[in-house]
mmCIF file of C-alpha atoms in Angstrom:
data_model
loop_
_atom_site.group_PDB
_atom_site.id
_atom_site.type_symbol
_atom_site.label_atom_id
_atom_site.label_comp_id
_atom_site.label_asym_id
_atom_site.label_seq_id
_atom_site.Cartn_x
_atom_site.Cartn_y
_atom_site.Cartn_z
ATOM 1 C CA UNK A 176 -177.251 -28.392 113.028
ATOM 2 C CA UNK A 177 -178.202 -25.967 115.815
ATOM 3 C CA UNK A 178 -177.306 -26.822 119.416
ATOM 4 C CA UNK A 179 -180.053 -27.424 121.966
ATOM 5 C CA UNK A 180 -180.465 -25.343 125.087
ATOM 6 C CA UNK A 181 -177.949 -26.037 127.821
ATOM 7 C CA UNK A 182 -179.246 -28.058 130.750
ATOM 8 C CA UNK A 183 -178.537 -27.596 134.444
ATOM 9 C CA UNK A 184 -175.933 -30.354 134.079
ATOM 10 C CA UNK A 185 -174.016 -28.092 131.712
ATOM 11 C CA UNK A 186 -174.078 -25.296 134.273
ATOM 12 C CA UNK A 187 -172.822 -27.658 136.962
ATOM 13 C CA UNK A 188 -169.981 -28.761 134.705
ATOM 14 C CA UNK A 189 -169.055 -25.164 133.951
ATOM 15 C CA UNK A 190 -169.029 -24.403 137.656
ATOM 16 C CA UNK A 191 -166.814 -27.389 138.470
ATOM 17 C CA UNK A 192 -164.236 -26.395 135.860
ATOM 18 C CA UNK A 193 -164.196 -22.784 137.048
ATOM 19 C CA UNK A 194 -163.787 -23.880 140.663
ATOM 20 C CA UNK A 195 -160.862 -26.141 139.786
ATOM 21 C CA UNK A 196 -159.111 -23.358 137.897
ATOM 22 C CA UNK A 197 -159.644 -20.880 140.734
ATOM 23 C CA UNK A 198 -158.399 -23.311 143.358
ATOM 24 C CA UNK A 199 -155.286 -24.019 141.348
ATOM 25 C CA UNK A 200 -154.536 -20.355 140.804
ATOM 26 C CA UNK A 201 -154.523 -19.690 144.570
ATOM 27 C CA UNK A 202 -152.752 -22.844 145.713
ATOM 28 C CA UNK A 203 -149.027 -22.602 146.519
ATOM 29 C CA UNK A 204 -146.871 -25.139 144.673
ATOM 30 C CA UNK A 205 -145.894 -28.182 146.683
ATOM 31 C CA UNK A 206 -142.258 -29.251 146.794
ATOM 32 C CA UNK A 207 -141.262 -32.201 144.643
ATOM 33 C CA UNK A 208 -139.973 -35.121 146.692
ATOM 34 C CA UNK A 209 -138.764 -37.353 143.871
ATOM 35 C CA UNK A 210 -135.431 -36.929 142.100
ATOM 36 C CA UNK A 211 -135.617 -36.375 138.337
ATOM 37 C CA UNK A 212 -135.563 -39.528 136.252
ATOM 38 C CA UNK A 213 -133.045 -39.830 133.455
ATOM 39 C CA UNK A 214 -134.406 -42.289 130.927
ATOM 40 C CA UNK A 215 -134.067 -42.799 127.196
ATOM 41 C CA UNK A 216 -137.037 -41.880 125.041
ATOM 42 C CA UNK A 217 -137.307 -41.779 121.298
ATOM 43 C CA UNK A 218 -137.594 -38.432 119.532
ATOM 44 C CA UNK A 219 -140.400 -38.731 117.044
ATOM 45 C CA UNK A 220 -141.678 -35.229 116.346
ATOM 46 C CA UNK A 221 -140.279 -31.755 115.684
ATOM 47 C CA UNK A 222 -141.469 -30.776 119.176
ATOM 48 C CA UNK A 223 -139.409 -33.505 120.813
ATOM 49 C CA UNK A 224 -136.723 -31.090 121.989
ATOM 50 C CA UNK A 225 -139.105 -29.836 124.704
ATOM 51 C CA UNK A 226 -140.029 -31.671 127.899
ATOM 52 C CA UNK A 227 -141.359 -35.201 127.621
ATOM 53 C CA UNK A 228 -145.028 -35.345 126.729
ATOM 54 C CA UNK A 229 -145.620 -37.800 129.587
ATOM 55 C CA UNK A 230 -143.306 -38.583 132.464
ATOM 56 C CA UNK A 231 -143.746 -40.949 135.410
ATOM 57 C CA UNK A 232 -141.253 -40.569 138.251
ATOM 58 C CA UNK A 233 -141.374 -43.524 140.669
ATOM 59 C CA UNK A 234 -145.173 -43.524 140.577
ATOM 60 C CA UNK A 235 -146.642 -45.562 143.414
ATOM 61 C CA UNK A 236 -150.228 -46.113 144.424
ATOM 62 C CA UNK A 237 -151.471 -48.182 147.353
ATOM 63 C CA UNK A 238 -155.004 -49.142 148.307
ATOM 64 C CA UNK A 239 -154.777 -50.056 151.961
ATOM 65 C CA UNK A 240 -152.195 -52.818 152.268
ATOM 66 C CA UNK A 241 -152.232 -53.587 148.542
ATOM 67 C CA UNK A 242 -149.646 -51.870 146.329
ATOM 68 C CA UNK A 243 -151.295 -51.537 142.918
ATOM 69 C CA UNK A 244 -148.439 -49.602 141.250
ATOM 70 C CA UNK A 245 -144.924 -49.888 142.652
ATOM 71 C CA UNK A 246 -142.332 -47.258 141.682
ATOM 72 C CA UNK A 247 -143.103 -47.078 137.954
ATOM 73 C CA UNK A 248 -140.859 -44.717 135.933
ATOM 74 C CA UNK A 249 -140.840 -43.990 132.212
ATOM 75 C CA UNK A 250 -140.971 -41.148 129.686
ATOM 76 C CA UNK A 251 -143.021 -40.753 126.514
ATOM 77 C CA UNK A 252 -141.682 -38.468 123.799
ATOM 78 C CA UNK A 253 -143.863 -35.888 122.039
ATOM 79 C CA UNK A 254 -145.436 -37.478 118.974
ATOM 80 C CA UNK A 255 -145.020 -41.048 120.215
ATOM 81 C CA UNK A 256 -147.715 -43.725 120.359
ATOM 82 C CA UNK A 257 -146.873 -45.531 123.575
ATOM 83 C CA UNK A 258 -148.509 -48.848 124.434
ATOM 84 C CA UNK A 259 -149.030 -49.870 128.057
ATOM 85 C CA UNK A 260 -149.641 -53.605 128.359
ATOM 86 C CA UNK A 261 -150.267 -55.913 131.258
ATOM 87 C CA UNK A 262 -152.505 -58.701 132.576
ATOM 88 C CA UNK A 263 -155.738 -57.888 134.381
ATOM 89 C CA UNK A 264 -154.950 -56.301 137.742
ATOM 90 C CA UNK A 265 -151.367 -55.467 136.777
ATOM 91 C CA UNK A 266 -151.754 -51.704 137.376
ATOM 92 C CA UNK A 267 -152.426 -50.386 133.856
ATOM 93 C CA UNK A 268 -155.584 -48.437 134.571
ATOM 94 C CA UNK A 269 -154.329 -47.202 137.948
ATOM 95 C CA UNK A 270 -151.204 -45.812 136.275
ATOM 96 C CA UNK A 271 -153.294 -44.114 133.568
ATOM 97 C CA UNK A 272 -155.608 -42.604 136.187
ATOM 98 C CA UNK A 273 -152.631 -41.116 138.040
ATOM 99 C CA UNK A 274 -151.181 -39.722 134.805
ATOM 100 C CA UNK A 275 -154.489 -38.018 133.974
ATOM 101 C CA UNK A 276 -155.078 -36.682 137.485
ATOM 102 C CA UNK A 277 -158.139 -38.763 138.338
ATOM 103 C CA UNK A 278 -156.425 -40.212 141.409
ATOM 104 C CA UNK A 279 -153.340 -38.913 143.246
ATOM 105 C CA UNK A 280 -150.231 -41.078 143.603
ATOM 106 C CA UNK A 281 -149.301 -42.319 147.063
ATOM 107 C CA UNK A 282 -145.801 -41.185 146.158
ATOM 108 C CA UNK A 283 -143.894 -40.149 143.042
ATOM 109 C CA UNK A 284 -144.826 -37.691 140.318
ATOM 110 C CA UNK A 285 -146.823 -37.652 137.093
ATOM 111 C CA UNK A 286 -146.135 -34.918 134.532
ATOM 112 C CA UNK A 287 -147.825 -34.018 131.240
ATOM 113 C CA UNK A 288 -145.892 -31.584 129.032
ATOM 114 C CA UNK A 289 -143.761 -30.769 132.062
ATOM 115 C CA UNK A 290 -146.764 -29.912 134.278
ATOM 116 C CA UNK A 291 -147.137 -31.776 137.566
ATOM 117 C CA UNK A 292 -150.569 -33.395 137.332
ATOM 118 C CA UNK A 293 -151.078 -33.503 141.113
ATOM 119 C CA UNK A 294 -149.966 -29.948 141.823
ATOM 120 C CA UNK A 295 -151.665 -28.317 138.798
ATOM 121 C CA UNK A 296 -154.419 -30.666 137.618
ATOM 122 C CA UNK A 297 -156.482 -28.097 135.706
ATOM 123 C CA UNK A 298 -153.441 -26.833 133.797
ATOM 124 C CA UNK A 299 -152.369 -30.390 132.923
ATOM 125 C CA UNK A 300 -155.851 -31.328 131.727
ATOM 126 C CA UNK A 301 -155.831 -28.504 129.187
ATOM 127 C CA UNK A 302 -153.235 -30.550 127.281
ATOM 128 C CA UNK A 303 -154.961 -33.937 127.375
ATOM 129 C CA UNK A 304 -157.936 -35.837 126.027
ATOM 130 C CA UNK A 305 -159.140 -38.999 127.750
ATOM 131 C CA UNK A 306 -161.179 -41.894 126.379
ATOM 132 C CA UNK A 307 -162.023 -44.370 129.168
ATOM 133 C CA UNK A 308 -162.766 -48.020 128.486
ATOM 134 C CA UNK A 309 -166.470 -47.532 129.191
ATOM 135 C CA UNK A 310 -167.785 -44.689 127.057
ATOM 136 C CA UNK A 311 -169.477 -42.284 129.505
ATOM 137 C CA UNK A 312 -171.255 -39.965 127.105
ATOM 138 C CA UNK A 313 -174.164 -37.828 128.324
ATOM 139 C CA UNK A 314 -177.054 -40.201 127.743
ATOM 140 C CA UNK A 315 -179.766 -37.521 127.473
ATOM 141 C CA UNK A 316 -177.852 -35.208 125.141
ATOM 142 C CA UNK A 317 -177.648 -35.640 121.394
ATOM 143 C CA UNK A 318 -174.443 -36.667 119.664
ATOM 144 C CA UNK A 319 -174.000 -33.077 118.481
ATOM 145 C CA UNK A 320 -174.602 -31.578 121.923
ATOM 146 C CA UNK A 321 -172.170 -34.013 123.577
ATOM 147 C CA UNK A 322 -169.347 -32.774 121.363
ATOM 148 C CA UNK A 323 -170.318 -29.108 121.620
ATOM 149 C CA UNK A 324 -170.581 -29.293 125.420
ATOM 150 C CA UNK A 325 -167.135 -30.811 125.757
ATOM 151 C CA UNK A 326 -165.654 -28.111 123.515
ATOM 152 C CA UNK A 327 -167.362 -25.386 125.556
ATOM 153 C CA UNK A 328 -166.015 -26.819 128.809
ATOM 154 C CA UNK A 329 -162.518 -26.586 127.322
ATOM 155 C CA UNK A 330 -163.031 -22.922 126.443
ATOM 156 C CA UNK A 331 -163.361 -23.334 122.670
ATOM 157 C CA UNK A 332 -165.295 -20.448 121.126
ATOM 158 C CA UNK A 333 -168.598 -21.181 119.376
ATOM 159 C CA UNK A 334 -167.454 -20.745 115.770
ATOM 160 C CA UNK A 335 -164.418 -22.967 116.305
ATOM 161 C CA UNK A 336 -166.268 -25.688 118.174
ATOM 162 C CA UNK A 337 -168.994 -25.730 115.533
ATOM 163 C CA UNK A 338 -166.361 -26.244 112.833
ATOM 164 C CA UNK A 339 -164.457 -28.877 114.787
ATOM 165 C CA UNK A 340 -167.595 -30.775 115.772
ATOM 166 C CA UNK A 341 -168.734 -31.037 112.139
ATOM 167 C CA UNK A 342 -165.283 -32.198 111.001
ATOM 168 C CA UNK A 343 -164.946 -34.827 113.756
ATOM 169 C CA UNK A 344 -168.455 -36.215 113.365
ATOM 170 C CA UNK A 345 -167.836 -36.506 109.642
ATOM 171 C CA UNK A 346 -164.497 -38.237 110.171
ATOM 172 C CA UNK A 347 -165.998 -40.748 112.608
ATOM 173 C CA UNK A 348 -169.032 -41.280 110.327
ATOM 174 C CA UNK A 349 -171.466 -39.900 112.920
ATOM 175 C CA UNK A 350 -173.077 -37.051 110.939
ATOM 176 C CA UNK A 351 -176.234 -39.134 110.240
ATOM 177 C CA UNK A 352 -176.470 -39.794 114.003
ATOM 178 C CA UNK A 353 -175.926 -36.214 115.164
ATOM 179 C CA UNK A 354 -179.497 -35.837 116.426
ATOM 180 C CA UNK A 355 -179.615 -39.145 118.316
ATOM 181 C CA UNK A 356 -179.271 -39.220 122.085
ATOM 182 C CA UNK A 357 -176.285 -40.895 123.669
ATOM 183 C CA UNK A 358 -178.446 -43.644 125.174
ATOM 184 C CA UNK A 359 -179.608 -44.690 121.696
ATOM 185 C CA UNK A 360 -176.121 -45.513 120.409
ATOM 186 C CA UNK A 361 -174.455 -48.913 120.232
ATOM 187 C CA UNK A 362 -171.215 -49.468 122.133
ATOM 188 C CA UNK A 363 -169.134 -48.940 119.004
ATOM 189 C CA UNK A 364 -170.904 -45.664 118.162
ATOM 190 C CA UNK A 365 -170.580 -44.435 121.770
ATOM 191 C CA UNK A 366 -166.851 -45.105 121.616
ATOM 192 C CA UNK A 367 -166.583 -43.121 118.390
ATOM 193 C CA UNK A 368 -168.486 -40.287 120.067
ATOM 194 C CA UNK A 369 -166.141 -40.403 123.073
ATOM 195 C CA UNK A 370 -163.196 -39.963 120.728
ATOM 196 C CA UNK A 371 -164.887 -36.948 119.117
ATOM 197 C CA UNK A 372 -165.437 -35.472 122.589
ATOM 198 C CA UNK A 373 -161.823 -36.093 123.573
ATOM 199 C CA UNK A 374 -160.438 -34.628 120.341
ATOM 200 C CA UNK A 375 -162.605 -31.526 119.955
ATOM 201 C CA UNK A 376 -160.264 -29.478 122.180
ATOM 202 C CA UNK A 377 -157.292 -30.525 119.994
ATOM 203 C CA UNK A 378 -155.311 -32.118 122.856
ATOM 204 C CA UNK A 379 -151.579 -32.597 122.528
ATOM 205 C CA UNK A 380 -151.746 -35.861 124.490
ATOM 206 C CA UNK A 381 -154.494 -38.475 124.081
ATOM 207 C CA UNK A 382 -155.057 -41.223 126.671
ATOM 208 C CA UNK A 383 -156.915 -44.281 125.366
ATOM 209 C CA UNK A 384 -157.990 -47.046 127.766
ATOM 210 C CA UNK A 385 -158.837 -50.229 125.839
ATOM 211 C CA UNK A 386 -160.391 -48.142 123.019
ATOM 212 C CA UNK A 387 -161.496 -51.077 120.845
ATOM 213 C CA UNK A 388 -162.409 -53.634 123.522
ATOM 214 C CA UNK A 389 -165.623 -55.425 122.591
ATOM 215 C CA UNK A 390 -166.226 -53.366 119.458
ATOM 216 C CA UNK A 391 -167.341 -54.554 116.041
ATOM 217 C CA UNK A 392 -164.750 -54.947 113.294
ATOM 218 C CA UNK A 393 -165.778 -51.767 111.443
ATOM 219 C CA UNK A 394 -165.545 -49.542 114.541
ATOM 220 C CA UNK A 395 -162.258 -51.142 115.583
ATOM 221 C CA UNK A 396 -160.650 -50.538 112.196
ATOM 222 C CA UNK A 397 -161.997 -46.989 111.929
ATOM 223 C CA UNK A 398 -160.723 -46.016 115.397
ATOM 224 C CA UNK A 399 -157.271 -47.521 114.818
ATOM 225 C CA UNK A 400 -156.913 -45.844 111.433
ATOM 226 C CA UNK A 401 -157.953 -42.425 112.733
ATOM 227 C CA UNK A 402 -155.649 -42.619 115.762
ATOM 228 C CA UNK A 403 -152.722 -43.488 113.481
ATOM 229 C CA UNK A 404 -153.669 -40.669 111.072
ATOM 230 C CA UNK A 405 -153.927 -38.083 113.862
ATOM 231 C CA UNK A 406 -150.533 -39.121 115.168
ATOM 232 C CA UNK A 407 -149.017 -38.588 111.712
ATOM 233 C CA UNK A 408 -150.905 -35.383 110.922
ATOM 234 C CA UNK A 409 -150.559 -33.588 114.261
ATOM 235 C CA UNK A 410 -147.658 -35.457 115.893
ATOM 236 C CA UNK A 411 -150.167 -36.105 118.676
ATOM 237 C CA UNK A 412 -148.855 -38.156 121.585
ATOM 238 C CA UNK A 413 -150.985 -41.227 122.372
ATOM 239 C CA UNK A 414 -150.888 -43.307 125.565
ATOM 240 C CA UNK A 415 -152.669 -46.585 124.828
ATOM 241 C CA UNK A 416 -153.573 -49.219 127.402
ATOM 242 C CA UNK A 417 -154.673 -52.434 125.751
ATOM 243 C CA UNK A 418 -154.901 -56.210 126.021
ATOM 244 C CA UNK A 419 -154.844 -56.479 122.241
ATOM 245 C CA UNK A 420 -151.318 -57.427 121.201
ATOM 246 C CA UNK A 421 -152.071 -57.028 117.500
ATOM 247 C CA UNK A 422 -153.344 -53.511 118.155
ATOM 248 C CA UNK A 423 -150.211 -52.590 120.123
ATOM 249 C CA UNK A 424 -147.944 -54.073 117.481
ATOM 250 C CA UNK A 425 -149.646 -52.173 114.649
ATOM 251 C CA UNK A 426 -149.995 -48.798 116.346
ATOM 252 C CA UNK A 427 -147.219 -48.324 118.887
ATOM 253 C CA UNK A 428 -143.710 -46.927 118.467
ATOM 254 C CA UNK A 429 -142.812 -48.386 121.867
ATOM 255 C CA UNK A 430 -144.545 -50.545 124.448
ATOM 256 C CA UNK A 431 -144.128 -51.015 128.177
ATOM 257 C CA UNK A 432 -145.221 -54.144 130.017
ATOM 258 C CA UNK A 433 -146.376 -53.872 133.631
ATOM 259 C CA UNK A 434 -146.880 -56.931 135.821
ATOM 260 C CA UNK A 435 -147.910 -57.024 139.475
ATOM 261 C CA UNK A 436 -147.506 -53.273 139.680
ATOM 262 C CA UNK A 437 -143.938 -53.133 138.367
ATOM 263 C CA UNK A 438 -142.557 -52.226 134.966
ATOM 264 C CA UNK A 439 -140.858 -55.341 133.568
ATOM 265 C CA UNK A 440 -140.030 -54.308 129.987
ATOM 266 C CA UNK A 441 -140.013 -51.230 127.768
ATOM 267 C CA UNK A 442 -138.828 -51.069 124.142
ATOM 268 C CA UNK A 443 -140.015 -51.088 120.543
ATOM 269 C CA UNK A 444 -142.158 -54.081 119.542
ATOM 270 C CA UNK A 445 -139.418 -55.157 117.117
ATOM 271 C CA UNK A 446 -136.694 -55.009 119.772
ATOM 272 C CA UNK A 447 -138.818 -56.963 122.252
ATOM 273 C CA UNK A 448 -139.505 -59.647 119.664
ATOM 274 C CA UNK A 449 -135.805 -59.845 118.805
ATOM 275 C CA UNK A 450 -135.063 -60.953 122.365
ATOM 276 C CA UNK A 451 -137.210 -64.023 121.877
ATOM 277 C CA UNK A 452 -135.052 -66.202 119.616
ATOM 278 C CA UNK A 453 -136.508 -69.382 121.112
ATOM 279 C CA UNK A 454 -140.038 -68.248 120.185
ATOM 280 C CA UNK A 455 -139.358 -68.302 116.454
ATOM 281 C CA UNK A 456 -141.315 -71.044 114.763
ATOM 282 C CA UNK A 457 -142.118 -73.052 111.648
ATOM 283 C CA UNK A 458 -145.749 -73.463 110.597
ATOM 284 C CA UNK A 459 -146.440 -76.414 108.309
ATOM 285 C CA UNK A 460 -149.752 -77.240 106.618
ATOM 286 C CA UNK A 461 -150.516 -80.330 104.529
ATOM 287 C CA UNK A 462 -153.006 -81.007 101.744
ATOM 288 C CA UNK A 463 -154.148 -84.357 103.149
ATOM 289 C CA UNK A 464 -155.385 -85.336 106.603
ATOM 290 C CA UNK A 465 -152.408 -87.495 107.590
ATOM 291 C CA UNK A 466 -151.614 -86.965 111.318
ATOM 292 C CA UNK A 467 -148.386 -85.086 110.586
ATOM 293 C CA UNK A 468 -147.115 -85.000 114.158
ATOM 294 C CA UNK A 469 -146.992 -88.806 114.114
ATOM 295 C CA UNK A 470 -145.053 -88.856 110.832
ATOM 296 C CA UNK A 471 -142.517 -86.318 112.156
ATOM 297 C CA UNK A 472 -142.437 -87.579 115.741
ATOM 298 C CA UNK A 473 -138.652 -88.041 115.776
ATOM 299 C CA UNK A 474 -137.941 -84.559 114.358
ATOM 300 C CA UNK A 475 -140.405 -82.886 116.748
ATOM 301 C CA UNK A 476 -139.273 -84.718 119.878
ATOM 302 C CA UNK A 477 -138.297 -82.357 122.690
ATOM 303 C CA UNK A 478 -139.739 -79.283 120.951
ATOM 304 C CA UNK A 479 -142.831 -77.234 121.760
ATOM 305 C CA UNK A 480 -145.482 -78.152 119.194
ATOM 306 C CA UNK A 481 -148.938 -76.671 118.577
ATOM 307 C CA UNK A 482 -151.180 -79.048 116.626
ATOM 308 C CA UNK A 483 -153.275 -77.390 113.885
ATOM 309 C CA UNK A 484 -156.250 -78.800 112.007
ATOM 310 C CA UNK A 485 -154.123 -79.479 108.931
ATOM 311 C CA UNK A 486 -150.562 -79.457 110.265
ATOM 312 C CA UNK A 487 -148.532 -78.059 113.154
ATOM 313 C CA UNK A 488 -146.455 -75.139 114.421
ATOM 314 C CA UNK A 489 -143.158 -75.974 116.076
ATOM 315 C CA UNK A 490 -141.015 -73.503 118.069
ATOM 316 C CA UNK A 491 -137.264 -73.506 117.422
ATOM 317 C CA UNK A 492 -134.324 -71.062 117.631
ATOM 318 C CA UNK A 493 -133.318 -72.127 114.075
ATOM 319 C CA UNK A 494 -136.507 -72.113 111.991
ATOM 320 C CA UNK A 495 -134.776 -71.955 108.600
ATOM 321 C CA UNK A 496 -132.893 -75.205 109.058
ATOM 322 C CA UNK A 497 -135.906 -76.994 110.502
ATOM 323 C CA UNK A 498 -138.162 -75.811 107.645
ATOM 324 C CA UNK A 499 -135.706 -77.187 105.076
ATOM 325 C CA UNK A 500 -135.533 -80.514 106.930
ATOM 326 C CA UNK A 501 -139.322 -80.860 107.130
ATOM 327 C CA UNK A 502 -139.758 -79.979 103.446
ATOM 328 C CA UNK A 503 -137.145 -82.572 102.431
ATOM 329 C CA UNK A 504 -138.602 -85.300 104.644
ATOM 330 C CA UNK A 505 -142.183 -84.556 103.525
ATOM 331 C CA UNK A 506 -141.108 -85.065 99.911
ATOM 332 C CA UNK A 507 -139.275 -88.290 100.734
ATOM 333 C CA UNK A 508 -142.292 -89.609 102.636
ATOM 334 C CA UNK A 509 -144.760 -88.785 99.883
ATOM 335 C CA UNK A 510 -146.629 -86.040 101.782
ATOM 336 C CA UNK A 511 -148.127 -83.075 99.916
ATOM 337 C CA UNK A 512 -147.264 -79.738 101.512
ATOM 338 C CA UNK A 513 -149.897 -76.991 101.309
ATOM 339 C CA UNK A 514 -147.583 -74.375 102.831
ATOM 340 C CA UNK A 515 -144.559 -73.976 105.045
ATOM 341 C CA UNK A 516 -143.489 -70.716 106.656
ATOM 342 C CA UNK A 517 -141.001 -69.453 109.211
ATOM 343 C CA UNK A 518 -142.541 -67.071 111.742
ATOM 344 C CA UNK A 519 -140.983 -64.428 113.969
ATOM 345 C CA UNK A 520 -142.166 -64.267 117.587
ATOM 346 C CA UNK A 521 -145.222 -62.088 118.120
ATOM 347 C CA UNK A 522 -145.680 -59.436 120.760
ATOM 348 C CA UNK A 523 -148.083 -61.870 122.408
ATOM 349 C CA UNK A 524 -145.242 -64.411 122.693
ATOM 350 C CA UNK A 525 -143.083 -61.747 124.340
ATOM 351 C CA UNK A 526 -145.867 -60.745 126.710
ATOM 352 C CA UNK A 527 -146.596 -64.308 127.791
ATOM 353 C CA UNK A 528 -142.912 -65.040 128.328
ATOM 354 C CA UNK A 529 -142.190 -61.904 130.351
ATOM 355 C CA UNK A 530 -145.271 -62.118 132.545
ATOM 356 C CA UNK A 531 -144.949 -65.867 133.047
ATOM 357 C CA UNK A 532 -148.471 -66.485 131.742
ATOM 358 C CA UNK A 533 -149.172 -69.632 129.761
ATOM 359 C CA UNK A 534 -151.156 -69.896 126.565
ATOM 360 C CA UNK A 535 -154.716 -71.113 127.116
#
């Protein structure tokens, strides 16, 4: 699978990287103006006794009069998959862009592996891989050349990048597409290619911005599985921004919720759900089409009820007792139960409660 000749775009990219490195080498360090943040973070990998993989110290970013991110502070441990959740416009992407050095903070500090991203951007970027929400692959380059170019820009020697490119394209099921141009790929295939490009330098920290948004089921499952595998195999730190609560719940060791530019919660998904006793529920389904909510009107009075096609879900702080009552009354009233289950609150329930958003 020989590489094609490098284009002028490649030379421009090489020049930009070299210029950034030279500028950094000759720039005096700027004094830090923010006091160190002491914050708990879980220790998930053997490397966790070193500096935090990611650290935000009172990060703030304003656009004119609008404060997009307002004094956000947190730490992410090496080897942790950290979910960053929030409604549209809450400050998720702005925070991620400050952490990766794409925009400077108005105030505060962003550090990756102990390196100040604003003061030493080129040094910090050697440790990270970034997959933006919109896959911006080189449209005129082949799949193979996209990966090889990215490895070259990160200083990976030819033999190593050739080996890594083959392994990544195989893992993401892109070998048959290696000769296709970027513009010829579907959105799901472009996103897989972006992950190959981000991973070819073997980053210690991977930033993913809505990595499965709008993708087909096969691409979504493949990307999630590989991210989880890489975290286990390499203890790679992952910073994941997402709207997908199921994705965050399955992948993340901890999640943070940002709303209107401020951090409003940070904990494990299990611990966040445990706070929501009132969001526990009983889901009841019946074999016949009897309007069950009418039959159980007295028992459901004053409770939040979601009507289903063949039953209902009712929210209660004591789901066990209510499930027993409904089962007993259904038998007494001659109704045939299809299923009855007690459900713990989901991360979506937590998110909606904390941010004050209502279910559609």
